[in-house]
Short mmCIF file of C-alpha atoms in Angstrom, two decimals:
data_model
loop_
_atom_site.label_atom_id
_atom_site.label_comp_id
_atom_site.label_asym_id
_atom_site.label_seq_id
_atom_site.Cartn_x
_atom_site.Cartn_y
_atom_site.Cartn_z
CA MET A 1 -0.08 -0.05 0.06
CA GLY A 2 1.66 3.31 -0.98
CA GLU A 3 -0.85 5.36 0.38
CA THR A 4 0.20 8.19 2.86
CA LEU A 5 -0.62 8.02 6.68
CA LYS A 6 -1.39 11.04 8.50
CA LEU A 7 -2.30 11.19 12.21
CA PHE A 8 -4.12 14.24 13.61
CA GLY A 9 -3.33 14.09 17.24
CA TRP A 10 -2.37 15.94 20.32
CA LYS A 11 0.49 14.98 22.30
CA VAL A 12 -1.02 15.38 25.70
CA SER A 13 -3.82 13.03 24.88
CA PRO A 14 -3.53 9.27 25.68
CA TYR A 15 -5.89 8.58 22.85
CA SER A 16 -3.64 10.16 20.42
CA HIS A 17 -0.84 8.03 21.85
CA ARG A 18 -2.65 4.91 21.41
CA ALA A 19 -2.75 5.45 17.63
CA GLU A 20 0.87 6.54 17.65
CA VAL A 21 2.31 3.54 19.45
CA ALA A 22 0.17 1.18 17.24
CA LEU A 23 1.80 2.91 14.09
CA ARG A 24 5.29 2.66 15.84
CA LEU A 25 5.14 -1.07 16.80
CA LYS A 26 4.23 -1.77 13.25
CA GLY A 27 7.18 0.30 12.04
CA VAL A 28 5.05 2.37 9.41
CA LYS A 29 5.84 5.79 8.44
CA TYR A 30 3.34 8.54 9.21
CA GLU A 31 2.96 12.33 9.32
CA PHE A 32 1.88 13.60 12.84
CA ILE A 33 -0.28 16.68 12.48
CA HIS A 34 -0.64 18.53 15.84
CA GLU A 35 -4.14 19.78 16.54
CA ASP A 36 -4.82 22.62 18.86
CA LEU A 37 -7.97 21.54 20.60
CA ALA A 38 -8.85 25.08 21.63
CA ASN A 39 -8.81 25.83 17.85
CA LYS A 40 -9.74 22.83 15.78
CA SER A 41 -8.53 22.93 12.19
CA ASP A 42 -10.72 22.75 9.21
CA MET A 43 -9.14 19.58 8.23
CA LEU A 44 -10.05 17.82 11.57
CA ILE A 45 -13.65 18.94 11.29
CA ARG A 46 -13.78 17.69 7.78
CA TYR A 47 -12.46 14.14 8.56
CA ASN A 48 -14.34 13.75 11.76
CA PRO A 49 -17.45 15.89 11.44
CA ILE A 50 -19.71 14.18 13.89
CA LEU A 51 -17.28 13.46 16.84
CA LYS A 52 -14.83 16.29 15.96
CA LYS A 53 -12.22 14.56 18.14
CA ILE A 54 -8.71 13.50 17.85
CA PRO A 55 -7.06 11.06 17.01
CA VAL A 56 -8.10 10.73 13.34
CA LEU A 57 -5.93 8.47 11.10
CA LEU A 58 -5.91 9.45 7.55
CA HIS A 59 -5.08 6.68 5.17
CA GLY A 60 -4.83 8.19 1.75
CA ASP A 61 -8.12 10.02 1.80
CA THR A 62 -10.07 7.90 4.13
CA PRO A 63 -10.40 8.95 7.79
CA ILE A 64 -10.61 6.37 10.69
CA VAL A 65 -11.68 7.63 14.11
CA GLU A 66 -11.93 6.45 17.71
CA SER A 67 -8.66 5.17 19.15
CA GLN A 68 -9.58 1.51 19.60
CA VAL A 69 -10.89 1.22 16.14
CA ILE A 70 -7.74 2.90 14.79
CA VAL A 71 -5.57 0.40 16.71
CA GLU A 72 -7.57 -2.63 15.34
CA TYR A 73 -7.32 -1.12 11.88
CA ILE A 74 -3.68 -0.64 11.96
CA ASP A 75 -3.31 -4.29 13.32
CA GLU A 76 -5.47 -5.69 10.28
CA VAL A 77 -3.79 -3.55 7.58
CA PHE A 78 -0.16 -3.74 8.61
CA ASP A 79 2.07 -6.85 8.93
CA GLY A 80 4.66 -7.08 11.81
CA HIS A 81 4.15 -6.94 15.50
CA PRO A 82 0.76 -8.53 16.25
CA ILE A 83 -1.48 -6.28 18.50
CA LEU A 84 -4.21 -8.53 18.72
CA PRO A 85 -3.79 -12.29 19.20
CA LYS A 86 -4.71 -14.63 16.38
CA ASP A 87 -6.88 -17.03 18.57
CA PRO A 88 -10.58 -15.77 18.33
CA TYR A 89 -11.19 -16.62 22.05
CA LYS A 90 -7.98 -14.65 23.19
CA ARG A 91 -9.08 -11.89 20.84
CA ALA A 92 -12.47 -11.52 22.39
CA GLU A 93 -10.73 -11.56 25.69
CA ALA A 94 -8.41 -8.69 24.73
CA ARG A 95 -11.27 -6.73 23.46
CA PHE A 96 -13.29 -7.26 26.72
CA TRP A 97 -10.48 -6.00 28.76
CA ALA A 98 -9.92 -2.90 26.44
CA ARG A 99 -13.46 -2.03 26.91
CA PHE A 100 -13.29 -2.54 30.59
CA ILE A 101 -10.46 -0.13 30.79
CA ASP A 102 -12.01 2.38 28.59
CA GLU A 103 -15.64 2.39 29.91
CA LYS A 104 -15.26 1.51 33.40
CA VAL A 105 -11.66 2.22 34.54
CA ARG A 106 -10.75 5.41 32.71
CA PRO A 107 -14.02 7.29 33.93
CA GLN A 108 -13.46 6.17 37.57
CA VAL A 109 -9.78 7.23 37.46
CA TRP A 110 -10.78 10.63 35.96
CA MET A 111 -13.56 11.31 38.46
CA SER A 112 -11.49 10.19 41.31
CA CYS A 113 -9.12 13.07 40.53
CA TRP A 114 -11.73 15.73 39.81
CA THR A 115 -14.19 15.26 42.61
CA ASP A 116 -14.15 15.65 46.35
CA GLY A 117 -15.93 14.60 49.56
CA GLU A 118 -18.10 11.55 49.47
CA THR A 119 -18.30 11.51 45.90
CA GLN A 120 -14.52 11.26 45.70
CA LYS A 121 -14.42 8.68 48.31
CA SER A 122 -16.82 6.50 46.16
CA PHE A 123 -14.77 6.75 42.92
CA ILE A 124 -11.46 6.19 44.99
CA ALA A 125 -13.08 2.85 46.12
CA GLN A 126 -14.06 1.96 42.73
CA VAL A 127 -10.57 2.80 41.36
CA LYS A 128 -8.98 0.67 43.98
CA GLU A 129 -11.17 -2.28 43.12
CA SER A 130 -10.45 -1.83 39.33
CA LEU A 131 -6.75 -1.55 39.81
CA ALA A 132 -6.75 -4.80 41.81
CA ILE A 133 -8.65 -6.55 39.17
CA LEU A 134 -6.29 -5.33 36.44
CA GLN A 135 -3.21 -6.21 38.48
CA GLY A 136 -4.63 -9.70 38.80
CA ARG A 137 -5.06 -9.85 35.16
CA LEU A 138 -1.22 -9.50 34.62
CA GLU A 139 -0.80 -12.79 36.17
CA GLY A 140 2.92 -12.05 36.73
CA LYS A 141 3.64 -11.30 32.97
CA LYS A 142 5.59 -8.55 31.56
CA PHE A 143 2.68 -7.11 29.53
CA PHE A 144 -1.02 -7.72 29.42
CA GLY A 145 -0.31 -9.16 25.97
CA GLY A 146 2.27 -11.61 27.28
CA ASP A 147 5.85 -10.98 26.43
CA SER A 148 5.08 -7.97 24.10
CA ILE A 149 2.66 -5.14 24.06
CA GLY A 150 -0.84 -5.95 22.87
CA LEU A 151 -4.29 -4.17 22.70
CA ILE A 152 -4.73 -4.25 26.44
CA ASP A 153 -1.45 -2.48 27.16
CA ILE A 154 -2.24 0.11 24.61
CA MET A 155 -5.62 0.86 25.91
CA ALA A 156 -4.31 0.81 29.49
CA CYS A 157 -1.66 3.45 28.62
CA SER A 158 -3.04 6.18 30.85
CA LEU A 159 -2.24 3.93 33.86
CA ALA A 160 1.42 4.03 32.74
CA LEU A 161 1.73 7.84 32.76
CA TRP A 162 -1.19 10.04 32.66
CA PHE A 163 -2.82 8.81 35.98
CA GLY A 164 0.44 9.24 37.84
CA VAL A 165 0.65 12.84 36.56
CA MET A 166 -3.03 13.71 37.31
CA GLN A 167 -2.61 12.36 40.79
CA GLU A 168 0.47 14.42 41.50
CA VAL A 169 -1.45 17.52 40.21
CA VAL A 170 -4.52 16.95 42.55
CA GLY A 171 -2.66 15.54 45.42
CA LEU A 172 -3.75 11.82 45.27
CA ASN A 173 -1.46 8.74 45.61
CA LEU A 174 -3.69 5.81 44.53
CA LEU A 175 -1.50 4.13 42.03
CA ASN A 176 1.53 3.54 43.94
CA GLU A 177 4.34 0.78 44.26
CA ASP A 178 3.14 -0.41 47.78
CA ASP A 179 -0.32 -1.16 46.95
CA TYR A 180 0.03 -2.04 43.20
CA PRO A 181 3.66 -3.41 42.76
CA GLU A 182 3.02 -5.53 39.59
CA LEU A 183 0.97 -2.69 38.00
CA CYS A 184 3.54 -0.26 38.69
CA GLN A 185 6.21 -2.52 37.21
CA TRP A 186 4.07 -2.86 34.18
CA GLY A 187 3.92 0.88 33.68
CA GLU A 188 7.69 0.94 33.94
CA GLU A 189 8.11 -1.84 31.14
CA TYR A 190 5.36 0.01 29.09
CA ARG A 191 7.06 3.46 29.34
CA ASN A 192 10.55 2.01 28.45
CA ALA A 193 9.41 -0.10 25.64
CA GLU A 194 11.15 1.14 22.39
CA ALA A 195 8.05 1.82 20.32
CA VAL A 196 6.31 3.56 23.11
CA LYS A 197 9.43 5.79 24.25
CA GLU A 198 9.48 7.34 20.60
CA CYS A 199 5.81 8.64 21.25
CA LEU A 200 5.41 9.15 24.87
CA PRO A 201 4.94 12.72 25.97
CA GLU A 202 7.28 14.15 28.51
CA ARG A 203 5.83 14.33 32.05
CA GLU A 204 6.27 17.99 32.14
CA LEU A 205 4.01 18.45 29.03
CA ILE A 206 1.12 16.77 30.89
CA VAL A 207 1.76 18.62 34.08
CA GLY A 208 1.86 21.79 31.95
CA PHE A 209 -1.71 20.92 30.62
CA PHE A 210 -3.37 20.01 33.91
CA ALA A 211 -1.57 22.27 36.68
CA PRO A 212 -2.78 25.70 35.30
CA ARG A 213 -6.26 24.37 34.45
CA LYS A 214 -6.75 22.56 37.65
CA ASP A 215 -9.68 24.79 39.06
CA ARG A 216 -11.57 24.90 35.84
CA ILE A 217 -11.28 21.18 35.09
CA PHE A 218 -12.52 20.48 38.69
CA ALA A 219 -15.45 22.81 37.96
CA LYS A 220 -16.39 21.18 34.68
CA LYS A 221 -15.35 17.72 35.60
CA ALA A 222 -14.09 17.51 31.92
CA PRO A 223 -10.87 18.69 30.11
CA VAL A 224 -10.59 22.32 29.40
CA TYR A 225 -8.26 23.24 26.29
CA ASP A 226 -8.00 27.01 26.18
CA MET B 1 -22.58 -32.26 21.73
CA SER B 2 -19.47 -31.64 19.83
CA GLU B 3 -20.05 -27.70 20.07
CA GLU B 4 -21.66 -26.79 23.24
CA VAL B 5 -22.88 -23.32 22.77
CA VAL B 6 -24.91 -21.49 25.44
CA CYS B 7 -26.25 -18.01 25.26
CA VAL B 8 -27.28 -16.52 28.82
CA ASP B 9 -29.60 -13.67 28.15
CA PHE B 10 -32.84 -11.94 29.01
CA TRP B 11 -35.68 -11.85 26.53
CA ALA B 12 -35.86 -8.03 26.63
CA ASN B 13 -32.09 -7.41 26.57
CA GLY B 14 -31.32 -5.49 23.25
CA PHE B 15 -27.65 -6.37 23.57
CA GLY B 16 -28.33 -10.01 23.99
CA MET B 17 -30.75 -9.76 20.85
CA ARG B 18 -27.61 -8.96 18.92
CA VAL B 19 -25.95 -12.14 19.86
CA ARG B 20 -29.08 -14.39 19.26
CA ILE B 21 -29.53 -12.82 15.83
CA ALA B 22 -25.66 -13.51 15.05
CA LEU B 23 -26.03 -17.13 15.97
CA ARG B 24 -29.19 -17.51 14.08
CA GLU B 25 -27.71 -15.85 10.90
CA LYS B 26 -24.98 -18.39 11.17
CA GLY B 27 -27.16 -21.37 11.70
CA VAL B 28 -25.52 -22.19 15.01
CA GLN B 29 -27.47 -24.45 17.33
CA PHE B 30 -27.56 -22.94 20.91
CA GLU B 31 -29.07 -23.44 24.25
CA LEU B 32 -30.56 -20.28 25.62
CA LYS B 33 -30.38 -19.81 29.47
CA GLU B 34 -32.79 -17.18 30.68
CA GLU B 35 -31.48 -14.80 33.27
CA ASP B 36 -34.19 -12.56 34.83
CA LEU B 37 -32.75 -8.93 34.97
CA ARG B 38 -35.63 -8.02 37.16
CA ALA B 39 -34.17 -10.02 40.00
CA LYS B 40 -31.98 -8.11 42.45
CA GLU B 41 -29.17 -10.61 42.34
CA ARG B 42 -27.36 -12.25 39.39
CA SER B 43 -27.50 -15.95 39.15
CA ALA B 44 -24.55 -18.21 40.15
CA LEU B 45 -23.84 -18.90 36.54
CA VAL B 46 -23.54 -15.18 35.70
CA LEU B 47 -21.37 -14.46 38.71
CA GLU B 48 -19.09 -17.43 37.69
CA MET B 49 -18.96 -16.48 33.96
CA SER B 50 -18.87 -12.74 34.28
CA PRO B 51 -17.29 -12.07 37.56
CA VAL B 52 -16.05 -8.48 37.07
CA LEU B 53 -19.07 -6.92 35.43
CA ARG B 54 -21.83 -9.42 36.14
CA GLN B 55 -23.46 -8.59 32.85
CA ILE B 56 -25.31 -10.39 30.23
CA PRO B 57 -25.34 -11.48 27.37
CA ILE B 58 -22.76 -14.14 27.86
CA LEU B 59 -21.85 -16.65 25.14
CA ILE B 60 -20.43 -19.88 26.66
CA HIS B 61 -18.46 -21.89 24.06
CA HIS B 62 -16.86 -25.06 25.15
CA GLY B 63 -17.34 -23.98 28.66
CA LYS B 64 -15.51 -20.77 28.29
CA PRO B 65 -17.26 -17.31 28.50
CA VAL B 66 -17.27 -14.54 25.94
CA LEU B 67 -18.46 -11.26 27.16
CA GLY B 68 -19.76 -7.97 25.70
CA SER B 69 -22.20 -8.09 22.83
CA ILE B 70 -19.99 -6.41 20.14
CA ASN B 71 -17.12 -8.79 21.11
CA ILE B 72 -19.45 -11.81 20.97
CA VAL B 73 -20.73 -10.90 17.41
CA GLU B 74 -17.03 -10.50 16.30
CA TYR B 75 -16.35 -13.87 17.94
CA ILE B 76 -19.12 -15.64 16.45
CA ASP B 77 -17.97 -14.28 12.87
CA GLU B 78 -14.39 -15.41 13.48
CA VAL B 79 -15.25 -18.95 14.70
CA TRP B 80 -18.23 -19.97 12.46
CA LYS B 81 -16.74 -19.39 9.01
CA GLU B 82 -19.36 -21.34 7.05
CA GLY B 83 -22.29 -19.08 7.52
CA PRO B 84 -22.78 -15.63 5.98
CA ALA B 85 -19.92 -13.05 6.84
CA LEU B 86 -21.16 -10.75 9.69
CA LEU B 87 -18.27 -8.28 9.42
CA PRO B 88 -17.39 -6.53 6.17
CA ALA B 89 -14.30 -7.98 4.41
CA ASP B 90 -12.43 -4.65 3.85
CA PRO B 91 -10.55 -3.34 6.89
CA LEU B 92 -11.79 0.24 6.15
CA ASP B 93 -15.42 -1.10 6.17
CA ARG B 94 -14.75 -2.79 9.33
CA ALA B 95 -13.39 0.31 10.91
CA HIS B 96 -16.61 2.10 9.74
CA ALA B 97 -18.84 -0.59 11.28
CA ARG B 98 -17.00 -0.71 14.52
CA LEU B 99 -17.09 3.07 14.93
CA TRP B 100 -20.84 3.08 14.36
CA ALA B 101 -21.40 0.31 16.78
CA HIS B 102 -19.44 2.40 19.33
CA TYR B 103 -21.56 5.31 18.39
CA ILE B 104 -24.91 3.32 18.86
CA ASP B 105 -23.60 2.06 22.32
CA LYS B 106 -22.27 5.32 23.55
CA MET B 107 -24.80 7.87 22.19
CA LEU B 108 -28.12 6.16 21.22
CA PHE B 109 -28.36 3.86 24.18
CA SER B 110 -27.59 6.44 26.85
CA THR B 111 -29.85 8.96 25.06
CA GLN B 112 -32.80 6.51 24.92
CA THR B 113 -32.43 5.58 28.65
CA LYS B 114 -32.30 9.25 29.64
CA PHE B 115 -35.41 9.78 27.49
CA LEU B 116 -37.36 6.99 29.06
CA LYS B 117 -36.38 8.01 32.52
CA SER B 118 -36.96 11.76 32.44
CA LYS B 119 -39.86 13.96 32.62
CA GLY B 120 -40.80 17.58 31.51
CA GLU B 121 -38.10 19.69 30.02
CA ALA B 122 -35.43 16.95 30.41
CA LYS B 123 -37.57 14.56 28.47
CA GLU B 124 -38.17 16.95 25.63
CA LYS B 125 -34.36 17.78 25.43
CA SER B 126 -33.45 14.06 25.34
CA LYS B 127 -36.31 13.39 22.93
CA ALA B 128 -34.70 15.97 20.56
CA GLU B 129 -31.24 14.25 21.10
CA LEU B 130 -32.88 10.61 20.35
CA ILE B 131 -34.28 11.92 17.18
CA GLU B 132 -31.02 13.53 16.15
CA SER B 133 -29.15 10.08 17.04
CA LEU B 134 -31.68 8.22 14.92
CA LYS B 135 -31.34 10.78 11.97
CA GLN B 136 -27.57 10.47 12.05
CA LEU B 137 -27.84 6.69 11.90
CA GLU B 138 -30.38 7.03 8.96
CA GLN B 139 -27.70 9.17 7.24
CA VAL B 140 -25.27 6.37 7.76
CA LEU B 141 -27.66 4.02 6.20
CA GLY B 142 -27.90 6.17 3.06
CA ASP B 143 -29.60 4.62 0.15
CA GLY B 144 -28.65 1.08 0.86
CA ASN B 145 -31.01 -1.73 1.76
CA TYR B 146 -28.95 -2.35 4.85
CA PHE B 147 -26.05 -0.82 6.86
CA GLY B 148 -24.25 -3.55 5.03
CA GLY B 149 -25.29 -2.33 1.72
CA ASP B 150 -26.89 -5.12 -0.07
CA GLU B 151 -26.09 -7.59 2.65
CA PHE B 152 -27.49 -7.62 6.22
CA ASN B 153 -24.68 -7.57 8.49
CA PHE B 154 -22.80 -6.41 11.58
CA LEU B 155 -24.10 -2.87 11.92
CA ASP B 156 -27.65 -3.83 11.05
CA ILE B 157 -27.31 -6.52 13.95
CA MET B 158 -26.04 -3.88 16.27
CA LEU B 159 -28.97 -1.64 15.64
CA ILE B 160 -32.09 -3.74 14.90
CA PRO B 161 -32.81 -4.71 18.49
CA PHE B 162 -33.49 -1.03 19.32
CA SER B 163 -36.34 -1.24 16.91
CA SER B 164 -38.29 -3.45 19.43
CA MET B 165 -38.46 -0.22 21.49
CA PHE B 166 -39.47 2.21 18.60
CA SER B 167 -43.16 2.16 19.25
CA GLY B 168 -42.48 2.64 23.04
CA TYR B 169 -40.31 5.67 22.12
CA GLU B 170 -43.22 6.94 20.02
CA GLU B 171 -46.00 6.36 22.73
CA HIS B 172 -43.48 7.91 25.24
CA GLY B 173 -42.83 11.01 23.26
CA SER B 174 -45.97 11.43 21.17
CA PHE B 175 -44.10 11.49 17.92
CA GLN B 176 -43.70 9.24 14.97
CA ILE B 177 -40.26 7.71 14.03
CA GLY B 178 -41.59 7.03 10.51
CA VAL B 179 -42.16 10.76 9.80
CA GLU B 180 -38.82 11.72 11.31
CA CYS B 181 -36.72 8.92 9.71
CA PRO B 182 -38.66 7.08 6.91
CA LYS B 183 -35.64 5.23 5.53
CA LEU B 184 -34.83 3.95 8.77
CA MET B 185 -38.21 2.59 9.28
CA ALA B 186 -38.23 1.05 5.87
CA TRP B 187 -34.90 -0.67 6.87
CA VAL B 188 -36.64 -1.93 10.14
CA LYS B 189 -39.43 -3.48 8.06
CA ARG B 190 -36.92 -5.16 5.82
CA CYS B 191 -34.79 -6.53 8.72
CA ARG B 192 -37.87 -7.92 10.51
CA GLU B 193 -38.59 -10.06 7.46
CA ARG B 194 -35.43 -12.06 8.22
CA GLU B 195 -36.02 -15.15 10.07
CA SER B 196 -33.19 -14.46 12.58
CA VAL B 197 -34.72 -11.10 13.54
CA ALA B 198 -38.19 -12.32 13.49
CA ARG B 199 -37.45 -15.24 15.91
CA THR B 200 -35.39 -12.97 18.26
CA LEU B 201 -37.22 -9.68 18.58
CA PRO B 202 -39.89 -9.65 21.36
CA ASP B 203 -43.32 -8.18 21.12
CA ASP B 204 -43.00 -4.39 20.95
CA GLY B 205 -45.91 -3.84 23.43
CA GLU B 206 -44.31 -6.17 26.04
CA MET B 207 -41.10 -4.62 25.64
CA TYR B 208 -42.50 -1.13 26.37
CA GLN B 209 -44.68 -2.41 29.26
CA LEU B 210 -41.43 -3.84 30.84
CA HIS B 211 -39.51 -0.66 30.46
CA LYS B 212 -42.47 1.44 31.73
CA ALA B 213 -42.35 -0.89 34.95
CA TRP B 214 -38.74 -0.61 35.18
CA TYR B 215 -38.34 3.33 34.79
CA GLY B 216 -41.52 4.08 36.66
CA ILE B 217 -43.24 5.49 33.43
CA GLU B 218 -47.01 6.28 33.97
#
């Protein structure tokens, strides 16, 4: 396939990272186009008119949106490092855990950082339960995918970096080595993996996004981009 | 039995209907184990097979559980290659189908739930959002007979269970989906002629009555 690959993304976003790491694992060339989310480009809106979100992968003229959909697409189209297993049962398992992380864990983690009082206590309890479940899922392996990075690892990337940063900004310490040694070890392995290192944002970049907007994000319970 | 296939589901569960339709499209024999979602506690079987989320539908194949309706339909397509293909062949078409399946689950389902649960101004607002979502999906359908073009496939399976609530939405919101989305209603009629769909979808009246009781709708 000689068609060009362009990725509309934003370095601070873990969703954008997911798409980048998949491309890097496959060793395919792509052009990264930085999107200012306070000022979305015409091109982004043209390629993702309904959801207007990043990441958007443009393969030739065709846009692919939604980070998990993009990762699965990349896995299907490009040879090389397998992101999903070949066995249908293991694939279904990987997809289940990916959804669990995205639809249950990620919102719990987010809300545990941006609420207070009894609401926060409730979210903290949920996060603790989810982290324990995920740690159990690792079963002593290097990655959720086994010896190498797979779909679950990619979808869990927030736990390898972003959660740690947000915790620091808001003064929480839920994901720590004492309580979750294997999960923290996984985080370290993930951050140090070659394909990941090439596209992981600097910690300071993420701090630089959250710290000055702390009060506004707390008020809105959602990211604020300007 | 050489291939033991069990589907744990509740008759009114739209997500489970996806699984049952997919199995029937493929001509796979399966045992249906009914789980009453009105009960406060989940059964021992559900707790064993779905310990983390305790949700249905569950497909049990050779004694092992497959969870999540979208995952299950993809699994069915990958394992039983003899029947019609449920997912499109082209990766771009597959990405498109998965995106809209995600949209249905994220946008349509939460909107319809809000609509059924709310009253007054909130109800009017969510009614407008529901119609908007349905119109969006009608646009995706375009001029095709099915979301799969000429073939009934993945995205059709994802959406058709919701049609068993259409007359319920209409009664609840005093509007007609056929007026707002005529092409979508034509698609519903076409899908309901398929045996897999006709056998799986429950009676519309019963569906609405159940939801009325569930959500405390007068």
